[in-house]
Amino acid sequence: MGRTVTRRRLYGWATPNTHRVSILLEELGLDYGVTGVNIRRREQFAPEILALNPFGKVPILLEEHAEGPPLVLFESGAILIHLAEAHGRFLPVDGPERTATLAWLMVALTGLGPVTGQAHHWTELAPEKPEAARAHALAQVDRVYRLLDGRLGEAPYLAGAAYSIADMAALPWIGRHGWAERRLEDTPSIAAWYERLMARPAVARGLAVPKGAVLA
């Protein structure tokens, strides 16, 4: 039986990886506090943040318990799995549904997010933007989008019939499609999925965390 959580705090900023976690917290209806960590000001390297995550990244989830030491979790995928398993929602306990959920979660974690981030670097952030690097990054994004669009043409959600942490992991990165010079109308199945998920109240609340934060 799990320990009783007495306080929960999310450390993060207005980033896709933080929003993966805040969306799930909202979908689960959990009480939690938020500490903004402005990554543009490099606050993720402050000593108090490095004490929680030596890699100097957000999100970080801190759970205090009635018994024993607090639990500190970093890496958005690990946090999603922990919360989903602890509360018995959005991740099936066994069978092919669980396998599919974890597989598509990994696609979001290791495919969609990294290639979109690389595209953003070579299209906007890099002081020099070699055309070969830019073209390669955009081609990688296009491949992932086409595969996701094919999957969502077969099923309403990434893991199949049910909304899951795989969708929550992918949604904030799809929301940054402009970083990769994408138009959602070019992938209609993604566009329809995105519109459905954006209509969920918990998603809207999760995307507003931290309050007033902007990733310029």
CSV table of C-alpha atoms in Angstrom, one decimal:
chain,number,residue,atom,x,y,z
A,1,MET,CA,0.0,0.0,0.0
A,2,GLY,CA,1.4,3.4,-0.9
A,3,ARG,CA,2.4,6.1,1.5
A,4,THR,CA,0.0,9.0,2.1
A,5,VAL,CA,1.1,12.1,0.3
A,6,THR,CA,0.8,15.2,2.5
A,7,ARG,CA,2.2,17.8,0.1
A,8,ARG,CA,3.0,17.8,-3.6
A,9,ARG,CA,5.1,20.4,-5.4
A,10,LEU,CA,5.9,20.8,-9.1
A,11,TYR,CA,9.0,22.7,-10.1
A,12,GLY,CA,8.9,23.8,-13.7
A,13,TRP,CA,8.4,26.4,-16.4
A,14,ALA,CA,6.2,27.0,-19.4
A,15,THR,CA,7.9,24.2,-21.3
A,16,PRO,CA,6.4,21.1,-23.1
A,17,ASN,CA,8.1,18.8,-20.6
A,18,THR,CA,6.7,20.6,-17.6
A,19,HIS,CA,3.2,20.7,-19.2
A,20,ARG,CA,3.2,17.0,-19.7
A,21,VAL,CA,3.2,16.6,-15.9
A,22,SER,CA,0.9,19.5,-15.1
A,23,ILE,CA,-1.7,18.2,-17.5
A,24,LEU,CA,-1.7,14.8,-15.7
A,25,LEU,CA,-1.8,16.4,-12.3
A,26,GLU,CA,-4.9,18.4,-13.4
A,27,GLU,CA,-6.5,15.3,-15.1
A,28,LEU,CA,-6.1,13.4,-11.8
A,29,GLY,CA,-7.5,16.3,-9.8
A,30,LEU,CA,-4.6,16.4,-7.4
A,31,ASP,CA,-3.7,19.3,-5.1
A,32,TYR,CA,-0.2,20.6,-5.8
A,33,GLY,CA,1.9,23.7,-5.5
A,34,VAL,CA,4.1,25.2,-8.2
A,35,THR,CA,7.5,26.7,-8.0
A,36,GLY,CA,8.4,28.5,-11.2
A,37,VAL,CA,12.0,27.8,-12.5
A,38,ASN,CA,12.7,30.2,-15.3
A,39,ILE,CA,15.0,28.3,-17.6
A,40,ARG,CA,15.7,31.4,-19.8
A,41,ARG,CA,17.3,32.9,-16.6
A,42,ARG,CA,19.1,29.6,-16.0
A,43,GLU,CA,17.3,29.2,-12.6
A,44,GLN,CA,17.5,25.5,-13.1
A,45,PHE,CA,21.1,25.7,-12.1
A,46,ALA,CA,20.4,27.3,-8.8
A,47,PRO,CA,21.8,25.2,-5.8
A,48,GLU,CA,18.3,24.5,-4.5
A,49,ILE,CA,17.2,23.0,-7.8
A,50,LEU,CA,20.5,21.1,-8.4
A,51,ALA,CA,19.9,19.6,-4.9
A,52,LEU,CA,16.7,18.1,-6.3
A,53,ASN,CA,17.9,17.2,-9.8
A,54,PRO,CA,21.7,17.3,-10.4
A,55,PHE,CA,21.1,17.4,-14.1
A,56,GLY,CA,19.7,20.9,-13.7
A,57,LYS,CA,16.5,20.3,-15.6
A,58,VAL,CA,12.7,20.6,-15.0
A,59,PRO,CA,10.1,19.3,-14.4
A,60,ILE,CA,10.8,18.0,-10.9
A,61,LEU,CA,8.0,16.6,-8.6
A,62,LEU,CA,8.5,16.6,-4.8
A,63,GLU,CA,6.1,14.5,-2.7
A,64,GLU,CA,6.2,14.7,1.0
A,65,HIS,CA,4.7,11.8,3.0
A,66,ALA,CA,3.2,11.3,6.4
A,67,GLU,CA,5.8,8.6,7.0
A,68,GLY,CA,9.4,8.6,5.8
A,69,PRO,CA,11.5,10.9,3.6
A,70,PRO,CA,10.1,12.9,0.7
A,71,LEU,CA,10.1,11.4,-2.8
A,72,VAL,CA,11.9,13.5,-5.4
A,73,LEU,CA,11.3,12.6,-9.1
A,74,PHE,CA,12.8,14.1,-12.2
A,75,GLU,CA,12.4,13.2,-15.9
A,76,SER,CA,8.9,13.9,-17.2
A,77,GLY,CA,8.3,10.3,-18.4
A,78,ALA,CA,9.2,8.8,-14.9
A,79,ILE,CA,6.9,11.3,-13.3
A,80,LEU,CA,4.0,10.4,-15.6
A,81,ILE,CA,4.4,6.7,-15.0
A,82,HIS,CA,4.7,7.2,-11.2
A,83,LEU,CA,1.5,9.4,-11.0
A,84,ALA,CA,-0.5,7.2,-13.3
A,85,GLU,CA,0.4,4.0,-11.4
A,86,ALA,CA,-0.1,5.6,-8.0
A,87,HIS,CA,-3.6,6.7,-8.9
A,88,GLY,CA,-4.6,3.9,-11.2
A,89,ARG,CA,-5.5,6.0,-14.2
A,90,PHE,CA,-4.2,6.7,-17.7
A,91,LEU,CA,-1.9,3.7,-17.8
A,92,PRO,CA,-3.4,0.2,-18.0
A,93,VAL,CA,-2.0,-2.2,-15.4
A,94,ASP,CA,-1.3,-5.0,-17.8
A,95,GLY,CA,-2.0,-6.5,-21.2
A,96,PRO,CA,-1.5,-5.1,-24.7
A,97,GLU,CA,-3.0,-1.8,-23.8
A,98,ARG,CA,-0.3,-1.1,-21.2
A,99,THR,CA,2.4,-2.1,-23.8
A,100,ALA,CA,0.9,0.2,-26.4
A,101,THR,CA,0.7,3.1,-23.9
A,102,LEU,CA,4.3,2.7,-22.9
A,103,ALA,CA,5.5,2.3,-26.5
A,104,TRP,CA,3.8,5.5,-27.6
A,105,LEU,CA,4.9,7.3,-24.5
A,106,MET,CA,8.5,6.5,-25.5
A,107,VAL,CA,7.8,7.8,-29.0
A,108,ALA,CA,6.8,11.1,-27.5
A,109,LEU,CA,9.7,11.1,-25.1
A,110,THR,CA,12.5,10.0,-27.4
A,111,GLY,CA,11.2,10.9,-30.8
A,112,LEU,CA,8.7,13.8,-31.0
A,113,GLY,CA,10.2,16.0,-28.3
A,114,PRO,CA,13.9,15.7,-29.3
A,115,VAL,CA,13.4,16.3,-33.0
A,116,THR,CA,11.1,19.3,-32.4
A,117,GLY,CA,13.7,20.7,-30.0
A,118,GLN,CA,16.4,20.2,-32.6
A,119,ALA,CA,14.3,21.9,-35.3
A,120,HIS,CA,13.7,24.9,-33.0
A,121,HIS,CA,17.4,25.2,-32.5
A,122,TRP,CA,18.3,25.2,-36.1
A,123,THR,CA,15.4,27.3,-37.3
A,124,GLU,CA,15.4,30.0,-34.5
A,125,LEU,CA,17.9,29.7,-31.7
A,126,ALA,CA,21.3,28.9,-33.3
A,127,PRO,CA,23.3,32.1,-34.1
A,128,GLU,CA,24.3,30.4,-37.3
A,129,LYS,CA,21.8,28.3,-39.2
A,130,PRO,CA,23.5,26.0,-41.8
A,131,GLU,CA,20.9,25.0,-44.4
A,132,ALA,CA,21.9,21.4,-44.3
A,133,ALA,CA,21.4,21.2,-40.5
A,134,ARG,CA,18.1,23.0,-40.8
A,135,ALA,CA,16.8,20.8,-43.6
A,136,HIS,CA,17.8,17.6,-41.8
A,137,ALA,CA,16.1,18.7,-38.6
A,138,LEU,CA,12.9,19.5,-40.4
A,139,ALA,CA,13.0,16.2,-42.3
A,140,GLN,CA,13.2,14.4,-39.0
A,141,VAL,CA,10.2,16.2,-37.7
A,142,ASP,CA,8.2,15.5,-40.9
A,143,ARG,CA,8.9,11.8,-40.5
A,144,VAL,CA,7.7,11.7,-36.9
A,145,TYR,CA,4.6,13.8,-37.8
A,146,ARG,CA,3.7,11.4,-40.6
A,147,LEU,CA,4.0,8.4,-38.4
A,148,LEU,CA,1.9,10.0,-35.7
A,149,ASP,CA,-0.7,11.1,-38.2
A,150,GLY,CA,-0.9,7.5,-39.5
A,151,ARG,CA,-1.4,6.1,-36.0
A,152,LEU,CA,-4.1,8.7,-35.2
A,153,GLY,CA,-5.8,7.8,-38.4
A,154,GLU,CA,-6.3,4.3,-37.1
A,155,ALA,CA,-7.2,5.1,-33.5
A,156,PRO,CA,-8.6,8.1,-31.6
A,157,TYR,CA,-5.7,8.2,-29.2
A,158,LEU,CA,-2.0,7.2,-29.5
A,159,ALA,CA,-2.4,4.0,-27.4
A,160,GLY,CA,-5.7,3.0,-29.0
A,161,ALA,CA,-9.2,3.5,-27.7
A,162,ALA,CA,-8.3,5.3,-24.4
A,163,TYR,CA,-6.8,8.7,-23.6
A,164,SER,CA,-3.5,8.1,-21.7
A,165,ILE,CA,-0.2,9.5,-20.6
A,166,ALA,CA,1.1,8.9,-24.1
A,167,ASP,CA,-1.2,11.6,-25.4
A,168,MET,CA,-0.3,13.9,-22.5
A,169,ALA,CA,3.4,13.5,-23.3
A,170,ALA,CA,2.9,14.3,-27.0
A,171,LEU,CA,0.3,17.1,-26.8
A,172,PRO,CA,2.5,20.0,-25.5
A,173,TRP,CA,5.1,19.3,-28.2
A,174,ILE,CA,2.5,19.2,-30.9
A,175,GLY,CA,1.4,22.5,-29.5
A,176,ARG,CA,4.9,23.8,-30.4
A,177,HIS,CA,4.5,22.8,-34.1
A,178,GLY,CA,5.5,26.3,-35.1
A,179,TRP,CA,9.0,25.6,-33.7
A,180,ALA,CA,9.4,23.2,-36.5
A,181,GLU,CA,7.6,25.2,-39.2
A,182,ARG,CA,4.7,22.8,-39.2
A,183,ARG,CA,1.0,23.4,-40.1
A,184,LEU,CA,-1.3,21.0,-38.4
A,185,GLU,CA,-3.7,21.0,-41.3
A,186,ASP,CA,-1.0,19.1,-43.3
A,187,THR,CA,-1.6,16.2,-40.9
A,188,PRO,CA,-5.4,16.1,-40.4
A,189,SER,CA,-5.5,13.2,-38.0
A,190,ILE,CA,-3.1,15.0,-35.7
A,191,ALA,CA,-5.1,18.1,-36.1
A,192,ALA,CA,-8.4,16.4,-35.1
A,193,TRP,CA,-6.7,14.7,-32.1
A,194,TYR,CA,-5.1,18.0,-31.0
A,195,GLU,CA,-8.5,19.9,-31.2
A,196,ARG,CA,-10.2,17.2,-29.1
A,197,LEU,CA,-7.5,17.3,-26.4
A,198,MET,CA,-7.3,21.0,-26.3
A,199,ALA,CA,-11.0,21.1,-25.5
A,200,ARG,CA,-10.4,19.2,-22.2
A,201,PRO,CA,-10.6,21.6,-19.2
A,202,ALA,CA,-7.7,19.8,-17.4
A,203,VAL,CA,-5.5,20.3,-20.5
A,204,ALA,CA,-6.2,24.0,-20.5
A,205,ARG,CA,-5.4,24.3,-16.8
A,206,GLY,CA,-2.2,22.3,-17.2
A,207,LEU,CA,-1.0,24.4,-20.1
A,208,ALA,CA,-1.3,27.5,-17.9
A,209,VAL,CA,1.3,26.3,-15.4
A,210,PRO,CA,3.2,28.1,-13.9
A,211,LYS,CA,0.8,31.1,-13.8
A,212,GLY,CA,2.0,33.9,-16.0
A,213,ALA,CA,5.1,32.1,-17.2
A,214,VAL,CA,6.2,32.6,-20.8
A,215,LEU,CA,8.8,30.6,-22.7
A,216,ALA,CA,10.1,33.4,-25.0
